[in-house]
Coordinates of C-alpha atoms and ligand atoms in Angstrom, one line a residue:
X1070 CA 0.1 0.0 -0.1
X1071 CA 1.3 3.4 -1.0
X1072 CA -0.8 5.2 1.8
X1073 CA -0.9 4.9 5.5
X1074 CA -4.4 3.4 6.2
X1075 CA -6.9 5.6 8.4
X1076 CA -9.2 3.4 9.7
X1077 CA -12.3 5.5 10.7
X1078 CA -14.0 2.3 12.2
X1079 CA -17.6 2.7 10.0
X1080 CA -17.5 1.2 6.8
X1081 CA -16.4 3.4 3.7
X1082 CA -19.1 1.6 1.6
X1083 CA -21.7 3.3 4.0
X1084 CA -19.9 6.5 3.9
X1085 CA -19.8 6.8 0.2
X1086 CA -23.4 5.4 -0.2
X1087 CA -24.9 8.1 1.9
X1088 CA -22.7 10.8 0.5
X1089 CA -22.6 9.9 -3.0
X1090 CA -26.2 9.2 -3.3
X1091 CA -27.1 12.7 -1.6
X1092 CA -24.6 14.0 -4.2
X1093 CA -26.0 12.6 -7.6
X1094 CA -29.8 13.2 -6.5
X1095 CA -28.7 16.7 -6.0
X1096 CA -26.6 17.3 -9.0
X1097 CA -29.0 15.6 -11.2
X1098 CA -31.9 17.9 -9.8
X1099 CA -29.9 20.8 -10.5
X1100 CA -29.1 20.1 -14.1
X1101 CA -32.9 18.9 -14.8
X1102 CA -33.7 22.0 -12.9
X1103 CA -31.7 24.1 -14.9
X1104 CA -33.3 23.2 -18.1
X1105 CA -36.6 23.1 -16.8
X1106 CA -36.6 26.8 -15.4
X1107 CA -35.4 28.2 -18.9
X1108 CA -37.7 26.4 -20.9
X1109 CA -40.4 27.2 -18.8
X1110 CA -39.7 30.9 -18.2
X1111 CA -39.5 30.9 -22.1
X1112 CA -43.2 29.7 -22.7
X1113 CA -44.4 31.8 -19.7
X1114 CA -42.8 34.9 -21.1
X1115 CA -44.2 34.5 -24.7
X1116 CA -47.6 33.9 -23.1
X1117 CA -47.2 36.4 -20.1
X1118 CA -48.2 33.7 -17.8
X1119 CA -47.8 35.6 -14.4
X1120 CA -48.9 32.6 -12.3
X1121 CA -46.2 30.4 -13.9
X1122 CA -43.5 32.8 -13.7
X1123 CA -44.2 33.6 -9.8
X1124 CA -43.9 29.5 -9.6
X1125 CA -40.7 29.5 -11.7
X1126 CA -39.3 32.4 -9.4
X1127 CA -40.1 30.1 -6.1
X1128 CA -38.8 27.2 -7.5
X1129 CA -35.7 28.9 -8.6
X1130 CA -34.7 29.7 -5.1
X1131 CA -34.8 26.0 -4.1
X1132 CA -32.8 24.8 -7.0
X1133 CA -30.0 27.6 -6.6
X1134 CA -29.8 26.7 -2.8
X1135 CA -29.6 23.0 -3.5
X1136 CA -26.9 23.4 -6.2
X1137 CA -24.7 25.6 -4.3
X1138 CA -24.8 24.4 -0.6
X1139 CA -25.5 20.8 -0.9
X1140 CA -24.1 20.0 -4.4
X1141 CA -21.2 21.7 -3.4
X1142 CA -20.7 20.2 0.1
X1143 CA -21.3 16.7 -1.2
X1144 CA -19.0 17.3 -3.8
X1145 CA -16.1 18.0 -1.8
X1146 CA -17.3 15.3 0.8
X1147 CA -16.9 12.6 -1.9
X1148 CA -13.4 13.7 -2.5
X1149 CA -12.8 13.2 1.2
X1150 CA -14.5 9.5 1.2
X1151 CA -12.6 8.2 -2.0
X1152 CA -9.7 9.3 -0.5
X1153 CA -10.2 7.2 2.4
X1154 CA -11.7 4.1 0.7
X1155 CA -9.5 3.9 -1.8
X1156 CA -6.6 6.5 -2.1
X1157 CA -4.5 4.5 -4.9
X1158 CA -7.7 4.3 -7.2
X1159 CA -8.3 8.0 -6.6
X1160 CA -4.6 8.5 -7.5
X1161 CA -5.0 6.5 -10.5
X1162 CA -8.0 8.7 -11.7
X1163 CA -6.4 12.1 -10.7
X1164 CA -3.5 11.0 -12.8
X1165 CA -5.4 9.9 -15.9
X1166 CA -8.3 12.8 -15.7
X1167 CA -6.6 15.7 -14.1
X1168 CA -7.5 18.0 -16.7
X1169 CA -11.0 16.4 -17.2
X1170 CA -11.5 17.4 -13.6
X1171 CA -10.2 21.0 -13.6
X1172 CA -12.4 21.7 -16.6
X1173 CA -15.3 20.0 -14.7
X1174 CA -14.8 22.4 -11.7
X1175 CA -14.7 25.4 -14.1
X1176 CA -17.9 24.3 -15.4
X1177 CA -19.1 24.2 -11.9
X1178 CA -17.9 27.6 -10.8
X1179 CA -19.7 29.0 -14.0
X1180 CA -22.9 27.0 -13.1
X1181 CA -23.2 28.4 -9.6
X1182 CA -22.4 31.8 -10.3
X1183 CA -24.9 31.7 -13.3
X1184 CA -27.5 30.3 -10.8
X1185 CA -27.0 32.7 -8.3
X1186 CA -27.1 35.7 -10.8
X1187 CA -30.5 34.0 -12.1
X1188 CA -32.3 33.7 -9.0
X1189 CA -31.4 37.4 -7.8
X1190 CA -32.0 38.6 -11.6
X1191 CA -35.7 38.0 -11.6
X1192 CA -36.1 41.6 -10.6
X1193 CA -33.2 43.0 -11.6
X1194 CA -32.3 42.1 -15.2
X1195 CA -34.1 42.5 -18.4
X1196 CA -35.9 39.4 -19.7
X1197 CA -33.7 38.7 -22.5
X1198 CA -30.4 38.8 -20.0
X1199 CA -32.2 36.7 -17.7
X1200 CA -32.8 34.0 -20.1
X1201 CA -29.6 33.9 -21.5
X1202 CA -28.0 33.5 -17.6
X1203 CA -30.7 31.0 -17.2
X1204 CA -29.2 29.0 -20.4
X1205 CA -25.6 29.7 -19.2
X1206 CA -26.5 27.7 -15.9
X1207 CA -28.0 25.1 -17.5
X1208 CA -25.6 24.6 -20.3
X1209 CA -22.4 24.5 -17.6
X1210 CA -24.2 22.4 -15.3
X1211 CA -24.7 20.0 -18.1
X1212 CA -21.3 20.0 -19.5
X1213 CA -20.0 19.1 -15.9
X1214 CA -22.1 16.2 -16.1
X1215 CA -20.7 15.6 -19.6
X1216 CA -17.0 15.5 -17.9
X1217 CA -17.9 13.7 -14.8
X1218 CA -19.8 10.9 -16.8
X1219 CA -16.7 10.3 -18.7
X1220 CA -14.7 9.6 -15.6
X1221 CA -17.6 7.5 -13.9
X1222 CA -18.2 5.6 -17.0
X1223 CA -14.5 4.9 -17.2
X1224 CA -14.1 2.9 -14.0
X1225 CA -16.8 0.4 -15.1
X1226 CA -15.6 0.1 -18.8
X1227 CA -12.4 1.4 -19.6
X1228 CA -12.3 -0.1 -23.1
X1229 CA -9.2 0.8 -25.3
X1230 CA -7.4 2.6 -22.9
X1231 CA -6.4 -0.4 -21.1
X1232 CA -4.3 -0.9 -24.2
X1233 CA -3.4 2.3 -25.0
X1234 CA -3.5 4.7 -22.0
X1235 CA -4.8 7.1 -23.7
X1236 CA -6.9 10.0 -22.3
X1237 CA -9.2 10.2 -25.0
X1238 CA -10.1 6.2 -25.1
X1239 CA -10.5 6.2 -21.3
X1240 CA -13.1 9.3 -21.7
X1241 CA -15.3 8.4 -24.7
X1242 CA -15.4 4.9 -23.5
X1243 CA -17.8 2.3 -24.4
X1244 CA -20.6 3.1 -22.1
X1245 CA -19.7 7.2 -22.4
X1246 CA -22.7 8.0 -24.6
X1247 CA -25.4 5.8 -23.7
X1248 CA -24.8 6.9 -19.9
X1249 CA -24.9 10.4 -20.7
X1250 CA -28.4 10.3 -22.2
X1251 CA -29.6 8.0 -19.6
X1252 CA -28.8 10.6 -17.0
X1253 CA -29.9 13.3 -19.0
X1254 CA -32.9 11.7 -18.9
X1255 CA -32.9 11.1 -15.3
X1256 CA -32.5 14.9 -14.6
X1257 CA -35.2 15.7 -16.6
X1258 CA -37.5 13.2 -15.1
X1259 CA -36.2 14.1 -11.5
X1260 CA -36.6 17.8 -12.4
X1261 CA -40.2 17.5 -13.4
X1262 CA -41.0 15.0 -10.3
X1263 CA -39.9 17.9 -8.0
X1264 CA -41.8 20.3 -9.6
X1265 CA -44.7 18.1 -9.7
X1266 CA -43.9 17.7 -5.7
X1267 CA -44.3 21.8 -5.2
X1268 CA -47.4 21.8 -7.5
X1269 CA -49.1 19.0 -5.4
X1270 CA -49.3 21.4 -2.5
X1271 CA -51.0 24.0 -4.7
X1272 CA -54.9 24.4 -3.8
X1273 CA -57.2 22.7 -6.4
X1274 CA -58.1 26.0 -8.4
X1275 CA -57.8 26.3 -12.2
X1276 CA -53.8 26.6 -12.5
X1277 CA -53.2 23.6 -10.7
X1278 CA -54.0 21.1 -13.2
X1279 CA -52.2 22.9 -16.0
X1280 CA -49.1 23.2 -13.8
X1281 CA -49.5 19.5 -12.7
X1282 CA -50.0 18.3 -16.4
X1283 CA -47.0 20.5 -17.5
X1284 CA -45.0 19.0 -14.9
X1285 CA -45.8 15.2 -15.6
X1286 CA -44.9 15.7 -19.3
X1287 CA -41.6 16.8 -17.9
X1288 CA -41.1 13.7 -16.2
X1289 CA -43.0 11.4 -18.7
X1290 CA -40.2 13.0 -21.2
X1291 CA -37.4 12.3 -18.9
X1292 CA -38.9 8.5 -18.5
X1293 CA -39.2 8.0 -22.2
X1294 CA -35.3 9.1 -22.8
X1295 CA -34.4 6.8 -19.8
X1296 CA -35.9 3.3 -21.4
X1297 CA -34.2 3.1 -24.6
X1298 CA -31.1 4.7 -23.4
X1299 CA -30.7 2.3 -20.5
X1300 CA -31.0 -0.7 -22.9
X1301 CA -28.4 0.9 -25.0
X1302 CA -26.4 1.4 -21.9
X1303 CA -26.5 -2.3 -20.9
X1304 CA -25.8 -3.3 -23.9
X1305 CA -22.5 -1.4 -24.3
X1306 CA -21.2 -3.1 -21.1
X1307 CA -18.8 -5.8 -21.8
X1308 CA -20.6 -9.4 -21.8
X1309 CA -18.3 -10.9 -19.3
X1310 CA -19.2 -8.1 -16.8
X1311 CA -22.8 -8.9 -17.5
X1312 CA -22.9 -12.4 -17.5
X1313 CA -21.0 -12.5 -14.3
X1314 CA -23.4 -10.2 -12.9
X1315 CA -26.3 -12.4 -14.0
X1316 CA -25.0 -15.6 -12.8
X1317 CA -23.4 -14.2 -9.4
X1318 CA -24.6 -11.5 -8.2
X1319 CA -28.3 -11.9 -7.3
X1320 CA -28.9 -8.7 -5.1
X1321 CA -27.6 -6.2 -8.0
X1322 CA -29.6 -8.1 -10.3
X1323 CA -32.6 -8.3 -8.0
X1324 CA -32.0 -4.5 -7.6
X1325 CA -32.1 -4.0 -11.7
X1326 CA -35.4 -5.6 -11.8
X1327 CA -36.7 -3.7 -8.8
X1328 CA -35.8 -1.0 -11.0
X1329 CA -38.1 -1.9 -13.8
X1330 CA -41.0 -2.1 -11.3
X1331 CA -40.2 1.3 -10.2
X1332 CA -40.1 2.8 -13.4
X1333 CA -43.6 1.4 -14.1
X1334 CA -44.9 2.7 -10.9
X1335 CA -43.8 6.0 -11.6
X1336 CA -45.3 5.7 -15.3
X1337 CA -48.5 4.7 -14.0
X1338 CA -48.8 7.3 -11.6
X1339 CA -47.8 10.0 -13.9
X1340 CA -50.4 9.3 -16.3
X1341 CA -52.9 8.6 -13.8
X1342 CA -52.6 11.6 -11.3
X1343 CA -50.5 13.5 -13.7
X1344 CA -52.4 13.7 -16.7
X1345 CA -55.9 12.1 -16.4
X1346 CA -57.1 13.6 -12.9
X1347 CA -54.3 16.5 -12.3
X1348 CA -56.6 18.2 -9.7
X1349 CA -55.9 15.2 -7.5
X1350 CA -52.2 15.3 -7.6
X1351 CA -51.8 15.9 -3.5
X1352 CA -48.8 15.9 -1.2
X1353 CA -48.8 12.2 -0.5
X1354 CA -48.9 11.4 -4.4
X1355 CA -46.1 13.9 -4.7
X1356 CA -44.1 12.4 -2.3
X1357 CA -44.7 8.8 -3.0
X1358 CA -43.7 9.1 -7.0
X1359 CA -40.5 11.1 -5.4
X1360 CA -39.7 8.3 -3.5
X1361 CA -40.4 6.1 -6.4
X1362 CA -37.7 8.2 -8.7
X1363 CA -35.1 8.5 -5.9
X1364 CA -35.3 4.7 -5.4
X1365 CA -34.9 3.9 -9.3
X1366 CA -31.9 6.1 -9.4
X1367 CA -30.5 4.5 -6.0
X1368 CA -31.1 1.0 -7.9
X1369 CA -29.5 2.3 -11.0
X1370 CA -26.3 3.7 -9.2
X1371 CA -26.0 0.6 -7.1
X1372 CA -26.2 -1.9 -9.7
X1373 CA -23.6 0.2 -11.9
X1374 CA -21.3 0.2 -8.5
X1375 CA -21.8 -3.6 -7.8
X1376 CA -21.1 -5.3 -11.0
X1377 CA -17.6 -3.7 -11.1
X1378 CA -16.7 -6.2 -8.6
X1379 CA -13.7 -7.4 -7.9
X1380 CA -12.4 -4.2 -9.6
X1381 CA -12.8 -0.6 -8.6
X1382 CA -11.2 0.2 -12.2
X1383 CA -12.1 -2.7 -14.3
X1384 CA -9.6 -4.9 -15.7
X1385 CA -7.0 -2.3 -14.1
X1386 CA -7.4 -2.5 -10.5
X1387 CA -8.8 -4.1 -7.6
X1388 CA -11.3 -2.9 -5.1
X1389 CA -8.7 -2.9 -2.4
X1390 CA -6.3 -0.7 -4.7
X1391 CA -3.7 -3.7 -5.9
X1392 CA -3.5 -3.2 -9.7
X1393 CA -3.3 -5.9 -11.9
X1394 CA 0.0 -4.6 -13.0
X1395 CA 1.8 -5.8 -9.5
X1396 CA 0.2 -9.0 -9.0
X1397 CA 2.9 -10.7 -10.4
X1398 CA 5.3 -9.1 -8.1
X1399 CA 3.1 -9.6 -5.1
X1400 CA 3.0 -13.1 -5.8
X1401 CA 6.4 -13.4 -6.0
X1402 CA 7.3 -11.2 -3.0
X1403 CA 4.3 -11.0 -0.8
X1404 CA 2.4 -8.0 0.8
X1405 CA 4.4 -7.0 3.7
X1406 CA 7.8 -5.9 1.6
X1407 CA 5.3 -3.7 -0.4
X1408 CA 3.5 -1.8 2.3
X1409 CA 5.0 1.5 2.4
X1410 CA 3.4 2.4 5.7
X1411 CA 3.9 -0.3 8.1
X1412 CA 2.6 0.2 11.6
X1413 CA 4.5 -2.9 13.5
X1414 CA 1.3 -5.2 13.6
X1415 CA 1.9 -7.2 10.4
X1416 CA -1.6 -9.0 10.8
X1417 CA -3.6 -5.6 11.1
X1418 CA -1.4 -3.9 8.2
X1419 CA -2.5 -7.3 6.0
X1420 CA -5.7 -7.2 6.8
X1421 CA -6.0 -3.7 5.9
X1422 CA -4.3 -4.4 2.8
X1423 CA -6.1 -7.5 1.3
X1424 CA -9.7 -7.1 3.1
X1425 CA -10.5 -3.6 5.1
X1426 CA -11.4 -1.7 2.0
X1427 CA -14.3 -3.9 1.8
X1428 CA -15.1 -5.6 4.9
X1429 CA -15.0 -4.6 8.6
X1430 CA -14.7 -7.2 11.5
X1431 CA -18.1 -6.1 13.3
X1432 CA -19.6 -3.6 11.3
X1433 CA -20.0 -3.2 7.5
X1434 CA -19.9 -6.0 5.6
X1435 CA -18.7 -7.9 8.8
X1436 CA -16.9 -10.8 8.6
X1437 CA -17.5 -11.8 12.4
X1438 CA -20.6 -13.8 11.2
X1439 CA -18.5 -15.7 9.0
X1440 CA -15.7 -16.6 11.3
X1441 CA -17.5 -17.0 14.4
X1442 CA -16.5 -20.2 15.8
X1443 CA -14.0 -21.1 13.3
X1444 CA -10.4 -22.2 13.9
X1445 CA -7.1 -20.4 12.7
X1446 CA -6.3 -22.9 10.1
X1447 CA -10.1 -22.4 8.3
X1448 CA -9.7 -18.8 8.4
X1449 CA -6.3 -19.1 6.7
X1450 CA -7.5 -21.2 4.0
X1451 CA -10.6 -19.0 3.5
X1452 CA -8.3 -15.9 3.3
X1453 CA -6.3 -17.6 0.5
X1454 CA -9.4 -18.7 -1.0
X1455 CA -11.2 -15.2 -1.2
X1456 CA -11.5 -15.6 -5.2
X1457 CA -13.7 -18.7 -5.1
X1458 CA -15.9 -17.3 -2.2
X1459 CA -18.7 -15.9 -3.5
X1460 CA -19.1 -12.1 -3.8
X1461 CA -16.4 -11.6 -6.5
X1462 CA -13.4 -10.9 -4.3
X1463 CA -10.2 -10.1 -5.5
X1464 CA -7.6 -12.8 -5.0
X1465 CA -5.4 -12.7 -1.6
X1466 CA -1.8 -12.3 -3.1
X1467 CA 0.4 -12.9 0.0
X1468 CA 2.4 -15.6 1.1
X1469 CA 1.5 -18.8 3.3
X1470 CA 2.9 -16.9 6.2
X1471 CA 0.9 -13.8 5.2
X1472 CA -2.4 -15.5 4.9
X1473 CA -1.7 -17.3 8.5
X1474 CA -1.1 -13.6 9.7
X1475 CA -4.1 -12.1 8.6
X1476 CA -6.1 -15.0 9.7
X1477 CA -4.4 -14.6 13.0
X1478 CA -5.6 -10.9 13.4
X1479 CA -9.2 -12.1 12.2
X1480 CA -9.1 -14.6 14.8
X1481 CA -8.3 -12.8 17.6
X1482 CA -11.4 -10.1 17.2
X1483 CA -14.1 -12.9 16.6
X1484 CA -15.8 -15.2 18.8
X1485 CA -13.7 -18.3 19.4
X1486 CA -16.1 -20.4 21.4
X1487 CA -17.7 -23.4 19.8
X1488 CA -20.1 -22.8 17.5
X1489 CA -23.0 -24.9 19.7
X1490 CA -22.3 -22.6 22.5
X1491 CA -22.4 -19.6 20.4
X1492 CA -25.6 -20.2 18.8
X1493 CA -26.8 -22.7 21.3
X1494 CA -27.5 -25.4 18.8
X1495 CA -27.2 -29.1 18.7
X1496 CA -28.2 -32.1 16.1
X1497 CA -29.2 -30.5 12.7
X1498 CA -30.0 -27.3 13.5
X1499 CA -26.5 -27.1 14.7
X1500 CA -25.1 -29.0 11.2
X1501 CA -27.0 -26.4 9.7
X1502 CA -24.7 -23.5 11.1
X1503 CA -21.5 -25.6 10.5
X1504 CA -22.7 -25.8 7.0
X1505 CA -22.9 -22.1 6.8
X1506 CA -19.6 -21.5 8.0
X1507 CA -17.6 -24.2 7.0
X1508 CA -18.8 -24.8 3.5
X1509 CA -22.0 -22.2 2.7
X1510 CA -19.5 -18.9 1.8
X1511 CA -18.1 -21.3 -1.1
X1512 CA -21.0 -23.7 -1.9
X1513 CA -24.5 -22.1 -1.6
X1514 CA -27.2 -24.7 -1.4
X1515 CA -29.4 -23.7 -4.3
X1516 CA -27.3 -21.1 -5.3
X1517 CA -23.5 -20.0 -5.8
X1518 CA -21.6 -23.1 -7.0
X1519 CA -23.8 -25.4 -5.3
X1520 CA -22.1 -28.9 -4.7
X1521 CA -25.4 -30.4 -3.7
X1522 CA -25.3 -33.0 -6.7
X1523 CA -22.0 -34.5 -5.5
X1524 CA -23.2 -34.6 -1.7
X1525 CA -26.7 -35.9 -2.4
X1526 CA -27.7 -39.6 -1.7
X1527 CA -24.5 -40.4 0.0
X1528 CA -24.3 -42.3 3.3
X1529 CA -22.8 -40.9 6.8
X1530 CA -19.6 -42.8 5.6
X1531 CA -19.4 -41.6 2.4
X1532 CA -19.5 -38.0 3.7
X1533 CA -17.3 -38.9 6.3
X1534 CA -15.1 -39.7 3.7
X1535 CA -15.3 -36.3 1.8
X1536 CA -14.8 -34.4 5.0
X1537 CA -11.6 -36.2 5.3
X1538 CA -10.4 -35.5 2.0
X1539 CA -12.0 -32.1 2.0
X1540 CA -8.7 -30.5 1.2
X1541 CA -8.1 -32.2 -2.1
X1542 CA -11.3 -31.7 -3.6
X1543 CA -10.2 -28.2 -4.9
X1544 CA -6.9 -26.3 -4.9
X1545 CA -8.3 -23.5 -2.4
X1546 CA -10.8 -25.8 -0.6
X1547 CA -9.6 -25.9 3.0
X1548 CA -9.3 -29.0 5.0
X1549 CA -12.2 -30.0 7.4
X1550 CA -10.8 -28.6 10.9
X1551 CA -14.1 -28.8 12.9
X1552 CA -14.1 -31.0 15.8
X1553 CA -16.0 -34.2 15.9
X1554 CA -19.0 -32.8 17.3
X1555 CA -19.1 -30.3 14.4
X1556 CA -18.5 -33.0 11.9
X1557 CA -21.3 -35.4 13.0
X1558 CA -23.7 -32.5 13.1
X1559 CA -22.6 -31.6 9.8
X1560 CA -23.2 -35.2 8.6
X1561 CA -26.6 -35.0 10.1
X1562 CA -27.6 -32.1 8.3
X1563 CA -26.5 -33.2 5.1
X1564 CA -28.3 -36.5 5.6
X1565 CA -31.5 -34.6 6.6
X1566 CA -31.3 -33.0 3.4
X1567 CA -32.0 -36.2 1.3
X1568 CA -34.8 -36.9 3.3
X1569 CA -36.6 -33.5 2.2
X1570 CA -35.1 -31.6 5.0
X1571 CA -35.3 -27.7 4.5
X1572 CA -32.1 -26.4 3.5
Ligands
HEC1473 C1 -13.1 -5.7 -3.3 C2 -14.1 -5.6 -2.4 C3 -13.6 -6.9 -1.3 C4 -12.3 -7.4 -0.7 C5 -11.3 -6.7 -1.0 C6 -12.6 -8.6 0.1 N1 -13.8 -8.8 0.4 FE1 -14.9 -10.6 1.1 N2 -16.7 -9.9 0.0 C7 -16.8 -9.3 -0.7 C8 -17.9 -9.0 -1.2 C9 -18.9 -7.9 -1.9 C10 -18.5 -10.3 -0.5 C11 -20.2 -10.8 -0.7 C12 -20.8 -11.0 0.4 C13 -21.9 -9.8 0.8 O1 -22.4 -9.6 -0.3 O2 -22.0 -9.1 1.9 C14 -17.8 -10.5 0.0 C15 -18.0 -11.9 1.0 C16 -16.9 -12.3 2.0 C17 -17.0 -13.8 2.6 C18 -18.3 -14.7 2.7 C19 -19.2 -14.2 3.7 C20 -20.7 -15.0 3.6 O3 -21.6 -14.1 3.7 O4 -20.6 -16.1 3.2 C21 -15.9 -14.0 3.3 C22 -16.0 -15.1 4.3 C23 -14.9 -12.8 3.1 N3 -15.5 -11.9 2.0 C24 -13.9 -12.8 3.4 C25 -12.7 -11.8 2.9 C26 -11.4 -11.8 3.3 C27 -10.8 -12.5 4.7 C28 -10.7 -10.9 2.5 C29 -9.4 -10.3 2.7 C30 -8.4 -11.3 2.7 C31 -11.8 -10.0 1.8 N4 -13.0 -11.0 2.0 C32 -11.7 -9.3 0.8 C33 -15.9 -8.1 -1.1 C34 -14.6 -7.9 -0.9
HEC1474 C1 -12.7 -21.4 0.6 C2 -13.9 -22.0 -0.5 C3 -14.4 -23.6 -0.2 C4 -14.9 -23.8 1.1 C5 -15.1 -23.4 2.3 C6 -15.5 -25.2 0.9 N1 -15.1 -25.4 -0.8 FE1 -15.9 -27.2 -1.5 N2 -14.7 -26.8 -3.1 C7 -14.1 -25.5 -3.4 C8 -13.6 -25.6 -4.6 C9 -12.6 -24.3 -5.1 C10 -13.7 -26.8 -5.2 C11 -13.2 -27.4 -6.6 C12 -13.5 -26.7 -7.6 C13 -15.0 -26.6 -7.6 O1 -15.5 -27.8 -8.1 O2 -15.7 -25.6 -7.8 C14 -14.4 -27.6 -4.1 C15 -14.9 -28.7 -4.6 C16 -15.8 -29.7 -3.7 C17 -16.2 -30.6 -3.8 C18 -16.1 -31.5 -5.2 C19 -17.2 -31.0 -6.0 C20 -17.4 -32.1 -7.3 O3 -17.6 -31.7 -8.4 O4 -17.6 -33.3 -6.9 C21 -17.0 -31.0 -2.8 C22 -18.2 -32.4 -2.6 C23 -17.0 -29.9 -2.0 N3 -16.4 -29.0 -2.3 C24 -17.9 -29.9 -0.6 C25 -17.6 -29.0 0.3 C26 -18.4 -29.4 1.7 C27 -19.3 -30.3 2.2 C28 -17.7 -28.0 2.1 C29 -17.7 -27.8 3.9 C30 -17.2 -28.7 4.5 C31 -16.7 -27.3 1.3 N4 -16.6 -27.8 0.2 C32 -16.2 -26.0 1.8 C33 -14.1 -24.5 -2.4 C34 -14.6 -24.5 -1.1

């Protein structure tokens, strides 16, 4: 590791999720809002629609506040978190995209300046100048999306950059365009949804249906853009990544399907309450539709982040900051000699190097449940076998000794009592627990790398034989190092499955 490790105790994934989620919502709102404001202002001025202009003026206050305060704060927050989470990956991104980022910040400064002028300019500027400032606000906001989109999509699909190292190959990577238009659709939808939320609080007079319909049409246009562009986006991701996700990542894929449902719910609500009975568009519906919209976006972002595993930059760097270029050297020399900042506690340093960017012992993505009641040899085998455990983890590249040191570190922080004591179990139920701990992370019954075919129908004796030679069944498969009670219970559990016992 080239950087000292700052252990803040909480999961970085959680920190990142919270800050990044707020940031992406706010930034997309701000961009869509910019477009909404200028387009609606133009129409309203043409028709000399006083009510609409009043509405827009109020709305612009929110957009400006949100962009300037939340957008900027969370944007800076993201830099802090990624610096903690993965300094090496952050460094790689800065090295490649420093001018991209400089350009993005320039656009952001233009965006907030124009947004402030736009807000204060309602009474102080001519209509024409005000509109021009509005367009500058939207244009600069969208350009900052254009640039950041190049960097975000790069992390999943670096494309030809992997071979050429060329800035433009990385920037205009295979998912750049579909993602840009998809996000533009999202911006428009979210702006419409927010405007709807504000409109939902209006008294059901003559203006309300007009306003609600107008805003619903915005959201629907955004949604209509999102459907084909999402399809385009999904198909632009290399098939290997998609295939692995479909086969091995049930949760992100469930999130993908969830997002389809969400989009459907938004569409139905918008057509029904937005277009057909706009007078009934009340606050509850407004909030609900907003929640659907935000959930959709959350599901999308989460999917995008998840399917990148085990990489932080696909094909270039693992999630724990180990670059593929250094794999050979680490395999030969081990980790310790290549950690620049050592604390004197080798086990802790190794754990941080290999695991801590994704796991904690007891909090976020905790390892405790997996290792409570396990022995040192088993934990060491698991450390060495991370690449065959479910979850698409990077391989452990350290030496045998380093795997033991890492295991010792973990062992010292989990519950070392017997499984039966920890969970108060015996018989088949204890066996199920033994299976969960000693087999389940690598062979999920009915799921990831299921081995039930090889285990079903065997006698107690055959099962015993399998446990005796467990270490020979696969290179990374651990020896069975549980005691005789665990062994009996495990066999009892497996036998019970033959009789249709619950998995
Ligand atoms: C790039 C991120 C990453 C790194 C680095 C990583 N893991 Fe994981 N690990 C995961 C994910 C994701 C899962 C899937 C479990 C989940 O969805 O919570 C997982 C699952 C596991 C499981 C199975 C847990 C279960 O529920 O069965 C174990 C055990 C485990 N990891 C141990 C380790 C150890 C030991 C290391 C370090 C040598 C390590 N991991 C490094 C991301 C990572
Ligand atoms: C660290 C991961 C890991 C753990 C834990 C693990 N295995 Fe395995 N197992 C493997 C690997 C790797 C292979 C060989 C490659 C393959 O078939 O996936 C394998 C192979 C097997 C096979 C041979 C499959 C065949 O095709 O005939 C059986 C049976 C099996 N494991 C059962 C178990 C049982 C029972 C446990 C718990 C006591 C267990 N494994 C624990 C990783 C693991």
